[in-house]
Amino acid sequence: MAADALDWAGDQMCVTFTRGLDPAEVFTRYGADPARSRLLDADAASDLPTGQFAAGAVSLLRSGRLGDWTFCVEEDGVIGSWPELLSALSRGTETYGVLSTEGLAVFQHWRDGRCLENFEPDLEQPPSEHPGPWWDRVQEALAEGEGSGMAPVVALVLDHLGLTLDDATLAAPWPTLTVAEDDAPSAPRGGSYAGEGPVPPGAVEIL
């Protein structure tokens, strides 16, 4: 897959890939009511009030099933990077998550509510003496890949899962809704970046 076909995966986005769930269940685990979802293309979805244009912090979620996996692309928010959300989302299955925001990029892999890998690729050293199998692969993808932000990492995950989610695919109509952070699984507090985003590497038990 050409990296230039993944402009959506550059900066200011959060995406999860979860095996075996349908979009309605994914929305539910994000804390949203799937009955509120509408089938919207990217242009129509962009008109929904989110982020600083809405009362409170509101994320735009667009989800769809591709083979055995369901993606959930989040704009104007980082709910998909919270450990509480990823724990709920991966319950009984597994989830990959990629976050790219201003000043923070994170890769995560969860299975059945437990974190397997959680790291910032920008770090010079892995978060532990025994990094998981994705550390080297992510670093190599960023070093050799094309595209801005975490697009090369998203391309790596898509290739691993055998999926196509390029700009044209994501622009098509998909189940879409907005969700307020207050409705999502509790945001991490304490051992996190100013109470927002993923917990620092090493703060979650690694299998």
JSON list of C-alpha atoms in Angstrom, two decimals:
[
{"chain": "A", "resi": 1, "resn": "MET", "atom": "CA", "xyz": [0.00, 0.00, 0.00]},
{"chain": "A", "resi": 2, "resn": "ALA", "atom": "CA", "xyz": [1.42, 3.36, -0.97]},
{"chain": "A", "resi": 3, "resn": "ALA", "atom": "CA", "xyz": [2.06, 5.64, 1.95]},
{"chain": "A", "resi": 4, "resn": "ASP", "atom": "CA", "xyz": [0.78, 8.62, -0.04]},
{"chain": "A", "resi": 5, "resn": "ALA", "atom": "CA", "xyz": [-2.67, 6.99, -0.02]},
{"chain": "A", "resi": 6, "resn": "LEU", "atom": "CA", "xyz": [-2.77, 7.31, 3.78]},
{"chain": "A", "resi": 7, "resn": "ASP", "atom": "CA", "xyz": [-2.99, 11.05, 4.26]},
{"chain": "A", "resi": 8, "resn": "TRP", "atom": "CA", "xyz": [-5.73, 10.49, 6.85]},
{"chain": "A", "resi": 9, "resn": "ALA", "atom": "CA", "xyz": [-3.20, 8.66, 9.04]},
{"chain": "A", "resi": 10, "resn": "GLY", "atom": "CA", "xyz": [-0.73, 11.51, 9.25]},
{"chain": "A", "resi": 11, "resn": "ASP", "atom": "CA", "xyz": [-1.12, 13.93, 12.13]},
{"chain": "A", "resi": 12, "resn": "GLN", "atom": "CA", "xyz": [-3.99, 14.57, 14.55]},
{"chain": "A", "resi": 13, "resn": "MET", "atom": "CA", "xyz": [-5.70, 11.19, 14.49]},
{"chain": "A", "resi": 14, "resn": "CYS", "atom": "CA", "xyz": [-6.23, 8.09, 16.59]},
{"chain": "A", "resi": 15, "resn": "VAL", "atom": "CA", "xyz": [-7.20, 4.71, 15.12]},
{"chain": "A", "resi": 16, "resn": "THR", "atom": "CA", "xyz": [-7.94, 1.29, 16.58]},
{"chain": "A", "resi": 17, "resn": "PHE", "atom": "CA", "xyz": [-8.26, -2.09, 14.88]},
{"chain": "A", "resi": 18, "resn": "THR", "atom": "CA", "xyz": [-10.19, -4.76, 16.80]},
{"chain": "A", "resi": 19, "resn": "ARG", "atom": "CA", "xyz": [-10.67, -8.36, 15.74]},
{"chain": "A", "resi": 20, "resn": "GLY", "atom": "CA", "xyz": [-14.10, -9.99, 15.57]},
{"chain": "A", "resi": 21, "resn": "LEU", "atom": "CA", "xyz": [-16.35, -7.13, 16.70]},
{"chain": "A", "resi": 22, "resn": "ASP", "atom": "CA", "xyz": [-18.89, -5.33, 14.55]},
{"chain": "A", "resi": 23, "resn": "PRO", "atom": "CA", "xyz": [-18.97, -1.52, 14.42]},
{"chain": "A", "resi": 24, "resn": "ALA", "atom": "CA", "xyz": [-21.99, -1.34, 16.74]},
{"chain": "A", "resi": 25, "resn": "GLU", "atom": "CA", "xyz": [-20.11, -3.21, 19.48]},
{"chain": "A", "resi": 26, "resn": "VAL", "atom": "CA", "xyz": [-17.01, -1.08, 18.92]},
{"chain": "A", "resi": 27, "resn": "PHE", "atom": "CA", "xyz": [-19.09, 2.09, 19.33]},
{"chain": "A", "resi": 28, "resn": "THR", "atom": "CA", "xyz": [-20.62, 0.65, 22.50]},
{"chain": "A", "resi": 29, "resn": "ARG", "atom": "CA", "xyz": [-17.21, -0.04, 24.00]},
{"chain": "A", "resi": 30, "resn": "TYR", "atom": "CA", "xyz": [-16.17, 3.53, 23.17]},
{"chain": "A", "resi": 31, "resn": "GLY", "atom": "CA", "xyz": [-19.09, 4.64, 25.32]},
{"chain": "A", "resi": 32, "resn": "ALA", "atom": "CA", "xyz": [-21.28, 5.72, 22.39]},
{"chain": "A", "resi": 33, "resn": "ASP", "atom": "CA", "xyz": [-24.82, 4.67, 21.52]},
{"chain": "A", "resi": 34, "resn": "PRO", "atom": "CA", "xyz": [-24.62, 2.79, 18.20]},
{"chain": "A", "resi": 35, "resn": "ALA", "atom": "CA", "xyz": [-28.26, 3.63, 17.51]},
{"chain": "A", "resi": 36, "resn": "ARG", "atom": "CA", "xyz": [-27.10, 7.22, 16.98]},
{"chain": "A", "resi": 37, "resn": "SER", "atom": "CA", "xyz": [-24.74, 6.28, 14.16]},
{"chain": "A", "resi": 38, "resn": "ARG", "atom": "CA", "xyz": [-25.43, 7.31, 10.58]},
{"chain": "A", "resi": 39, "resn": "LEU", "atom": "CA", "xyz": [-23.92, 6.12, 7.33]},
{"chain": "A", "resi": 40, "resn": "LEU", "atom": "CA", "xyz": [-21.90, 9.16, 6.25]},
{"chain": "A", "resi": 41, "resn": "ASP", "atom": "CA", "xyz": [-19.06, 9.73, 3.84]},
{"chain": "A", "resi": 42, "resn": "ALA", "atom": "CA", "xyz": [-16.01, 11.73, 4.89]},
{"chain": "A", "resi": 43, "resn": "ASP", "atom": "CA", "xyz": [-17.37, 15.06, 3.61]},
{"chain": "A", "resi": 44, "resn": "ALA", "atom": "CA", "xyz": [-20.68, 14.73, 5.44]},
{"chain": "A", "resi": 45, "resn": "ALA", "atom": "CA", "xyz": [-18.94, 13.49, 8.60]},
{"chain": "A", "resi": 46, "resn": "SER", "atom": "CA", "xyz": [-16.67, 16.54, 8.62]},
{"chain": "A", "resi": 47, "resn": "ASP", "atom": "CA", "xyz": [-19.74, 18.76, 9.11]},
{"chain": "A", "resi": 48, "resn": "LEU", "atom": "CA", "xyz": [-20.53, 17.24, 12.51]},
{"chain": "A", "resi": 49, "resn": "PRO", "atom": "CA", "xyz": [-19.61, 19.49, 15.47]},
{"chain": "A", "resi": 50, "resn": "THR", "atom": "CA", "xyz": [-16.55, 18.13, 17.27]},
{"chain": "A", "resi": 51, "resn": "GLY", "atom": "CA", "xyz": [-13.54, 19.30, 19.22]},
{"chain": "A", "resi": 52, "resn": "GLN", "atom": "CA", "xyz": [-13.38, 22.99, 19.99]},
{"chain": "A", "resi": 53, "resn": "PHE", "atom": "CA", "xyz": [-16.53, 23.65, 17.98]},
{"chain": "A", "resi": 54, "resn": "ALA", "atom": "CA", "xyz": [-18.72, 21.63, 20.34]},
{"chain": "A", "resi": 55, "resn": "ALA", "atom": "CA", "xyz": [-19.70, 22.02, 23.96]},
{"chain": "A", "resi": 56, "resn": "GLY", "atom": "CA", "xyz": [-17.01, 20.09, 25.79]},
{"chain": "A", "resi": 57, "resn": "ALA", "atom": "CA", "xyz": [-14.51, 17.68, 24.25]},
{"chain": "A", "resi": 58, "resn": "VAL", "atom": "CA", "xyz": [-16.22, 15.69, 21.49]},
{"chain": "A", "resi": 59, "resn": "SER", "atom": "CA", "xyz": [-14.64, 13.16, 19.13]},
{"chain": "A", "resi": 60, "resn": "LEU", "atom": "CA", "xyz": [-15.76, 12.08, 15.68]},
{"chain": "A", "resi": 61, "resn": "LEU", "atom": "CA", "xyz": [-15.78, 8.29, 15.27]},
{"chain": "A", "resi": 62, "resn": "ARG", "atom": "CA", "xyz": [-16.03, 6.49, 11.94]},
{"chain": "A", "resi": 63, "resn": "SER", "atom": "CA", "xyz": [-16.03, 2.69, 12.05]},
{"chain": "A", "resi": 64, "resn": "GLY", "atom": "CA", "xyz": [-16.35, -0.22, 9.67]},
{"chain": "A", "resi": 65, "resn": "ARG", "atom": "CA", "xyz": [-15.56, -3.89, 9.30]},
{"chain": "A", "resi": 66, "resn": "LEU", "atom": "CA", "xyz": [-12.85, -5.08, 6.93]},
{"chain": "A", "resi": 67, "resn": "GLY", "atom": "CA", "xyz": [-12.58, -8.86, 6.92]},
{"chain": "A", "resi": 68, "resn": "ASP", "atom": "CA", "xyz": [-12.13, -10.08, 10.49]},
{"chain": "A", "resi": 69, "resn": "TRP", "atom": "CA", "xyz": [-11.19, -6.63, 11.80]},
{"chain": "A", "resi": 70, "resn": "THR", "atom": "CA", "xyz": [-13.10, -3.47, 12.60]},
{"chain": "A", "resi": 71, "resn": "PHE", "atom": "CA", "xyz": [-11.42, -0.08, 12.42]},
{"chain": "A", "resi": 72, "resn": "CYS", "atom": "CA", "xyz": [-12.43, 2.99, 14.35]},
{"chain": "A", "resi": 73, "resn": "VAL", "atom": "CA", "xyz": [-10.87, 6.23, 13.14]},
{"chain": "A", "resi": 74, "resn": "GLU", "atom": "CA", "xyz": [-11.15, 9.08, 15.65]},
{"chain": "A", "resi": 75, "resn": "GLU", "atom": "CA", "xyz": [-10.74, 12.74, 14.81]},
{"chain": "A", "resi": 76, "resn": "ASP", "atom": "CA", "xyz": [-10.55, 15.62, 17.29]},
{"chain": "A", "resi": 77, "resn": "GLY", "atom": "CA", "xyz": [-9.88, 13.30, 20.22]},
{"chain": "A", "resi": 78, "resn": "VAL", "atom": "CA", "xyz": [-7.68, 10.71, 21.86]},
{"chain": "A", "resi": 79, "resn": "ILE", "atom": "CA", "xyz": [-10.26, 8.42, 23.50]},
{"chain": "A", "resi": 80, "resn": "GLY", "atom": "CA", "xyz": [-8.91, 5.49, 21.48]},
{"chain": "A", "resi": 81, "resn": "SER", "atom": "CA", "xyz": [-5.54, 5.78, 23.24]},
{"chain": "A", "resi": 82, "resn": "TRP", "atom": "CA", "xyz": [-6.85, 5.58, 26.82]},
{"chain": "A", "resi": 83, "resn": "PRO", "atom": "CA", "xyz": [-5.94, 2.36, 28.66]},
{"chain": "A", "resi": 84, "resn": "GLU", "atom": "CA", "xyz": [-9.47, 2.03, 30.05]},
{"chain": "A", "resi": 85, "resn": "LEU", "atom": "CA", "xyz": [-10.89, 2.15, 26.54]},
{"chain": "A", "resi": 86, "resn": "LEU", "atom": "CA", "xyz": [-8.32, -0.23, 25.07]},
{"chain": "A", "resi": 87, "resn": "SER", "atom": "CA", "xyz": [-8.88, -2.65, 27.93]},
{"chain": "A", "resi": 88, "resn": "ALA", "atom": "CA", "xyz": [-12.62, -2.65, 27.25]},
{"chain": "A", "resi": 89, "resn": "LEU", "atom": "CA", "xyz": [-12.19, -2.76, 23.47]},
{"chain": "A", "resi": 90, "resn": "SER", "atom": "CA", "xyz": [-9.82, -5.75, 23.57]},
{"chain": "A", "resi": 91, "resn": "ARG", "atom": "CA", "xyz": [-11.89, -7.77, 26.05]},
{"chain": "A", "resi": 92, "resn": "GLY", "atom": "CA", "xyz": [-12.24, -11.26, 24.59]},
{"chain": "A", "resi": 93, "resn": "THR", "atom": "CA", "xyz": [-10.23, -10.30, 21.51]},
{"chain": "A", "resi": 94, "resn": "GLU", "atom": "CA", "xyz": [-7.27, -8.08, 20.55]},
{"chain": "A", "resi": 95, "resn": "THR", "atom": "CA", "xyz": [-6.80, -4.47, 19.52]},
{"chain": "A", "resi": 96, "resn": "TYR", "atom": "CA", "xyz": [-4.07, -2.43, 17.87]},
{"chain": "A", "resi": 97, "resn": "GLY", "atom": "CA", "xyz": [-4.01, 1.32, 18.43]},
{"chain": "A", "resi": 98, "resn": "VAL", "atom": "CA", "xyz": [-2.03, 4.14, 16.81]},
{"chain": "A", "resi": 99, "resn": "LEU", "atom": "CA", "xyz": [-2.11, 7.74, 18.03]},
{"chain": "A", "resi": 100, "resn": "SER", "atom": "CA", "xyz": [-0.60, 10.78, 16.34]},
{"chain": "A", "resi": 101, "resn": "THR", "atom": "CA", "xyz": [-1.17, 14.19, 17.88]},
{"chain": "A", "resi": 102, "resn": "GLU", "atom": "CA", "xyz": [0.89, 17.32, 18.26]},
{"chain": "A", "resi": 103, "resn": "GLY", "atom": "CA", "xyz": [3.93, 16.32, 20.28]},
{"chain": "A", "resi": 104, "resn": "LEU", "atom": "CA", "xyz": [2.86, 12.73, 20.95]},
{"chain": "A", "resi": 105, "resn": "ALA", "atom": "CA", "xyz": [2.91, 9.51, 18.91]},
{"chain": "A", "resi": 106, "resn": "VAL", "atom": "CA", "xyz": [2.07, 6.13, 20.46]},
{"chain": "A", "resi": 107, "resn": "PHE", "atom": "CA", "xyz": [1.72, 2.50, 19.32]},
{"chain": "A", "resi": 108, "resn": "GLN", "atom": "CA", "xyz": [-0.25, 0.03, 21.46]},
{"chain": "A", "resi": 109, "resn": "HIS", "atom": "CA", "xyz": [-1.22, -3.63, 21.25]},
{"chain": "A", "resi": 110, "resn": "TRP", "atom": "CA", "xyz": [-3.75, -5.09, 23.67]},
{"chain": "A", "resi": 111, "resn": "ARG", "atom": "CA", "xyz": [-5.23, -8.56, 24.09]},
{"chain": "A", "resi": 112, "resn": "ASP", "atom": "CA", "xyz": [-8.15, -9.56, 26.31]},
{"chain": "A", "resi": 113, "resn": "GLY", "atom": "CA", "xyz": [-7.91, -6.44, 28.43]},
{"chain": "A", "resi": 114, "resn": "ARG", "atom": "CA", "xyz": [-4.14, -6.58, 28.93]},
{"chain": "A", "resi": 115, "resn": "CYS", "atom": "CA", "xyz": [-1.47, -4.40, 27.37]},
{"chain": "A", "resi": 116, "resn": "LEU", "atom": "CA", "xyz": [1.18, -6.30, 25.41]},
{"chain": "A", "resi": 117, "resn": "GLU", "atom": "CA", "xyz": [3.06, -3.29, 24.03]},
{"chain": "A", "resi": 118, "resn": "ASN", "atom": "CA", "xyz": [2.78, 0.45, 24.63]},
{"chain": "A", "resi": 119, "resn": "PHE", "atom": "CA", "xyz": [5.52, 2.80, 23.51]},
{"chain": "A", "resi": 120, "resn": "GLU", "atom": "CA", "xyz": [6.38, 6.11, 21.90]},
{"chain": "A", "resi": 121, "resn": "PRO", "atom": "CA", "xyz": [8.39, 5.47, 18.72]},
{"chain": "A", "resi": 122, "resn": "ASP", "atom": "CA", "xyz": [10.20, 8.78, 19.20]},
{"chain": "A", "resi": 123, "resn": "LEU", "atom": "CA", "xyz": [12.04, 7.40, 22.23]},
{"chain": "A", "resi": 124, "resn": "GLU", "atom": "CA", "xyz": [15.67, 6.58, 21.55]},
{"chain": "A", "resi": 125, "resn": "GLN", "atom": "CA", "xyz": [15.48, 3.39, 23.61]},
{"chain": "A", "resi": 126, "resn": "PRO", "atom": "CA", "xyz": [12.67, 0.83, 24.05]},
{"chain": "A", "resi": 127, "resn": "PRO", "atom": "CA", "xyz": [10.57, 1.19, 27.20]},
{"chain": "A", "resi": 128, "resn": "SER", "atom": "CA", "xyz": [12.00, -1.99, 28.71]},
{"chain": "A", "resi": 129, "resn": "GLU", "atom": "CA", "xyz": [15.03, -4.24, 28.50]},
{"chain": "A", "resi": 130, "resn": "HIS", "atom": "CA", "xyz": [12.96, -6.79, 26.61]},
{"chain": "A", "resi": 131, "resn": "PRO", "atom": "CA", "xyz": [10.84, -4.89, 24.07]},
{"chain": "A", "resi": 132, "resn": "GLY", "atom": "CA", "xyz": [8.01, -6.69, 22.32]},
{"chain": "A", "resi": 133, "resn": "PRO", "atom": "CA", "xyz": [8.09, -7.76, 18.68]},
{"chain": "A", "resi": 134, "resn": "TRP", "atom": "CA", "xyz": [6.60, -4.50, 17.40]},
{"chain": "A", "resi": 135, "resn": "TRP", "atom": "CA", "xyz": [9.32, -2.13, 18.65]},
{"chain": "A", "resi": 136, "resn": "ASP", "atom": "CA", "xyz": [11.85, -2.87, 15.89]},
{"chain": "A", "resi": 137, "resn": "ARG", "atom": "CA", "xyz": [9.15, -3.15, 13.23]},
{"chain": "A", "resi": 138, "resn": "VAL", "atom": "CA", "xyz": [7.68, 0.25, 14.08]},
{"chain": "A", "resi": 139, "resn": "GLN", "atom": "CA", "xyz": [11.09, 1.92, 14.20]},
{"chain": "A", "resi": 140, "resn": "GLU", "atom": "CA", "xyz": [12.00, 0.46, 10.83]},
{"chain": "A", "resi": 141, "resn": "ALA", "atom": "CA", "xyz": [8.68, 1.54, 9.30]},
{"chain": "A", "resi": 142, "resn": "LEU", "atom": "CA", "xyz": [9.20, 5.11, 10.46]},
{"chain": "A", "resi": 143, "resn": "ALA", "atom": "CA", "xyz": [12.81, 5.17, 9.24]},
{"chain": "A", "resi": 144, "resn": "GLU", "atom": "CA", "xyz": [12.08, 3.73, 5.81]},
{"chain": "A", "resi": 145, "resn": "GLY", "atom": "CA", "xyz": [8.45, 4.60, 5.18]},
{"chain": "A", "resi": 146, "resn": "GLU", "atom": "CA", "xyz": [6.95, 7.63, 3.48]},
{"chain": "A", "resi": 147, "resn": "GLY", "atom": "CA", "xyz": [4.17, 9.85, 4.71]},
{"chain": "A", "resi": 148, "resn": "SER", "atom": "CA", "xyz": [3.76, 12.21, 7.64]},
{"chain": "A", "resi": 149, "resn": "GLY", "atom": "CA", "xyz": [3.25, 11.45, 11.30]},
{"chain": "A", "resi": 150, "resn": "MET", "atom": "CA", "xyz": [2.40, 7.84, 12.07]},
{"chain": "A", "resi": 151, "resn": "ALA", "atom": "CA", "xyz": [1.15, 7.00, 8.56]},
{"chain": "A", "resi": 152, "resn": "PRO", "atom": "CA", "xyz": [4.02, 4.51, 7.99]},
{"chain": "A", "resi": 153, "resn": "VAL", "atom": "CA", "xyz": [3.08, 2.73, 11.23]},
{"chain": "A", "resi": 154, "resn": "VAL", "atom": "CA", "xyz": [-0.59, 2.56, 10.24]},
{"chain": "A", "resi": 155, "resn": "ALA", "atom": "CA", "xyz": [0.52, 1.15, 6.88]},
{"chain": "A", "resi": 156, "resn": "LEU", "atom": "CA", "xyz": [2.59, -1.46, 8.75]},
{"chain": "A", "resi": 157, "resn": "VAL", "atom": "CA", "xyz": [-0.38, -2.53, 10.88]},
{"chain": "A", "resi": 158, "resn": "LEU", "atom": "CA", "xyz": [-2.69, -2.65, 7.86]},
{"chain": "A", "resi": 159, "resn": "ASP", "atom": "CA", "xyz": [-0.21, -4.82, 5.99]},
{"chain": "A", "resi": 160, "resn": "HIS", "atom": "CA", "xyz": [0.12, -7.13, 9.02]},
{"chain": "A", "resi": 161, "resn": "LEU", "atom": "CA", "xyz": [-3.67, -7.50, 9.23]},
{"chain": "A", "resi": 162, "resn": "GLY", "atom": "CA", "xyz": [-4.11, -7.82, 5.46]},
{"chain": "A", "resi": 163, "resn": "LEU", "atom": "CA", "xyz": [-6.40, -4.76, 5.25]},
{"chain": "A", "resi": 164, "resn": "THR", "atom": "CA", "xyz": [-6.81, -1.78, 2.93]},
{"chain": "A", "resi": 165, "resn": "LEU", "atom": "CA", "xyz": [-7.88, 1.48, 4.55]},
{"chain": "A", "resi": 166, "resn": "ASP", "atom": "CA", "xyz": [-6.48, 4.12, 2.25]},
{"chain": "A", "resi": 167, "resn": "ASP", "atom": "CA", "xyz": [-7.88, 7.62, 1.73]},
{"chain": "A", "resi": 168, "resn": "ALA", "atom": "CA", "xyz": [-10.39, 6.51, -0.89]},
{"chain": "A", "resi": 169, "resn": "THR", "atom": "CA", "xyz": [-11.69, 3.65, 1.25]},
{"chain": "A", "resi": 170, "resn": "LEU", "atom": "CA", "xyz": [-12.10, 5.82, 4.34]},
{"chain": "A", "resi": 171, "resn": "ALA", "atom": "CA", "xyz": [-13.81, 8.56, 2.30]},
{"chain": "A", "resi": 172, "resn": "ALA", "atom": "CA", "xyz": [-16.68, 6.18, 1.47]},
{"chain": "A", "resi": 173, "resn": "PRO", "atom": "CA", "xyz": [-19.82, 6.04, 3.65]},
{"chain": "A", "resi": 174, "resn": "TRP", "atom": "CA", "xyz": [-19.20, 4.33, 7.01]},
{"chain": "A", "resi": 175, "resn": "PRO", "atom": "CA", "xyz": [-21.14, 4.24, 10.31]},
{"chain": "A", "resi": 176, "resn": "THR", "atom": "CA", "xyz": [-20.38, 7.58, 11.94]},
{"chain": "A", "resi": 177, "resn": "LEU", "atom": "CA", "xyz": [-21.19, 9.33, 15.21]},
{"chain": "A", "resi": 178, "resn": "THR", "atom": "CA", "xyz": [-19.77, 11.73, 17.77]},
{"chain": "A", "resi": 179, "resn": "VAL", "atom": "CA", "xyz": [-19.02, 10.90, 21.39]},
{"chain": "A", "resi": 180, "resn": "ALA", "atom": "CA", "xyz": [-18.15, 13.14, 24.32]},
{"chain": "A", "resi": 181, "resn": "GLU", "atom": "CA", "xyz": [-15.10, 12.27, 26.43]},
{"chain": "A", "resi": 182, "resn": "ASP", "atom": "CA", "xyz": [-17.35, 12.29, 29.49]},
{"chain": "A", "resi": 183, "resn": "ASP", "atom": "CA", "xyz": [-19.31, 9.36, 28.04]},
{"chain": "A", "resi": 184, "resn": "ALA", "atom": "CA", "xyz": [-16.25, 7.25, 27.23]},
{"chain": "A", "resi": 185, "resn": "PRO", "atom": "CA", "xyz": [-14.62, 4.79, 29.66]},
{"chain": "A", "resi": 186, "resn": "SER", "atom": "CA", "xyz": [-12.99, 6.77, 32.46]},
{"chain": "A", "resi": 187, "resn": "ALA", "atom": "CA", "xyz": [-10.03, 8.81, 31.31]},
{"chain": "A", "resi": 188, "resn": "PRO", "atom": "CA", "xyz": [-6.73, 7.78, 32.92]},
{"chain": "A", "resi": 189, "resn": "ARG", "atom": "CA", "xyz": [-5.66, 9.81, 35.91]},
{"chain": "A", "resi": 190, "resn": "GLY", "atom": "CA", "xyz": [-2.48, 9.87, 37.93]},
{"chain": "A", "resi": 191, "resn": "GLY", "atom": "CA", "xyz": [0.15, 7.90, 35.99]},
{"chain": "A", "resi": 192, "resn": "SER", "atom": "CA", "xyz": [-0.48, 9.53, 32.64]},
{"chain": "A", "resi": 193, "resn": "TYR", "atom": "CA", "xyz": [0.46, 12.56, 30.59]},
{"chain": "A", "resi": 194, "resn": "ALA", "atom": "CA", "xyz": [-1.35, 15.37, 32.43]},
{"chain": "A", "resi": 195, "resn": "GLY", "atom": "CA", "xyz": [-4.27, 12.98, 32.90]},
{"chain": "A", "resi": 196, "resn": "GLU", "atom": "CA", "xyz": [-4.72, 12.53, 29.16]},
{"chain": "A", "resi": 197, "resn": "GLY", "atom": "CA", "xyz": [-3.59, 10.05, 26.54]},
{"chain": "A", "resi": 198, "resn": "PRO", "atom": "CA", "xyz": [-1.97, 6.66, 27.13]},
{"chain": "A", "resi": 199, "resn": "VAL", "atom": "CA", "xyz": [-0.15, 5.73, 30.28]},
{"chain": "A", "resi": 200, "resn": "PRO", "atom": "CA", "xyz": [3.63, 5.99, 30.03]},
{"chain": "A", "resi": 201, "resn": "PRO", "atom": "CA", "xyz": [5.52, 2.89, 28.87]},
{"chain": "A", "resi": 202, "resn": "GLY", "atom": "CA", "xyz": [6.06, 0.55, 31.79]},
{"chain": "A", "resi": 203, "resn": "ALA", "atom": "CA", "xyz": [3.08, 1.80, 33.79]},
{"chain": "A", "resi": 204, "resn": "VAL", "atom": "CA", "xyz": [0.90, -1.03, 32.49]},
{"chain": "A", "resi": 205, "resn": "GLU", "atom": "CA", "xyz": [1.67, -4.64, 33.22]},
{"chain": "A", "resi": 206, "resn": "ILE", "atom": "CA", "xyz": [3.28, -6.26, 30.19]},
{"chain": "A", "resi": 207, "resn": "LEU", "atom": "CA", "xyz": [2.76, -9.92, 29.40]}
]
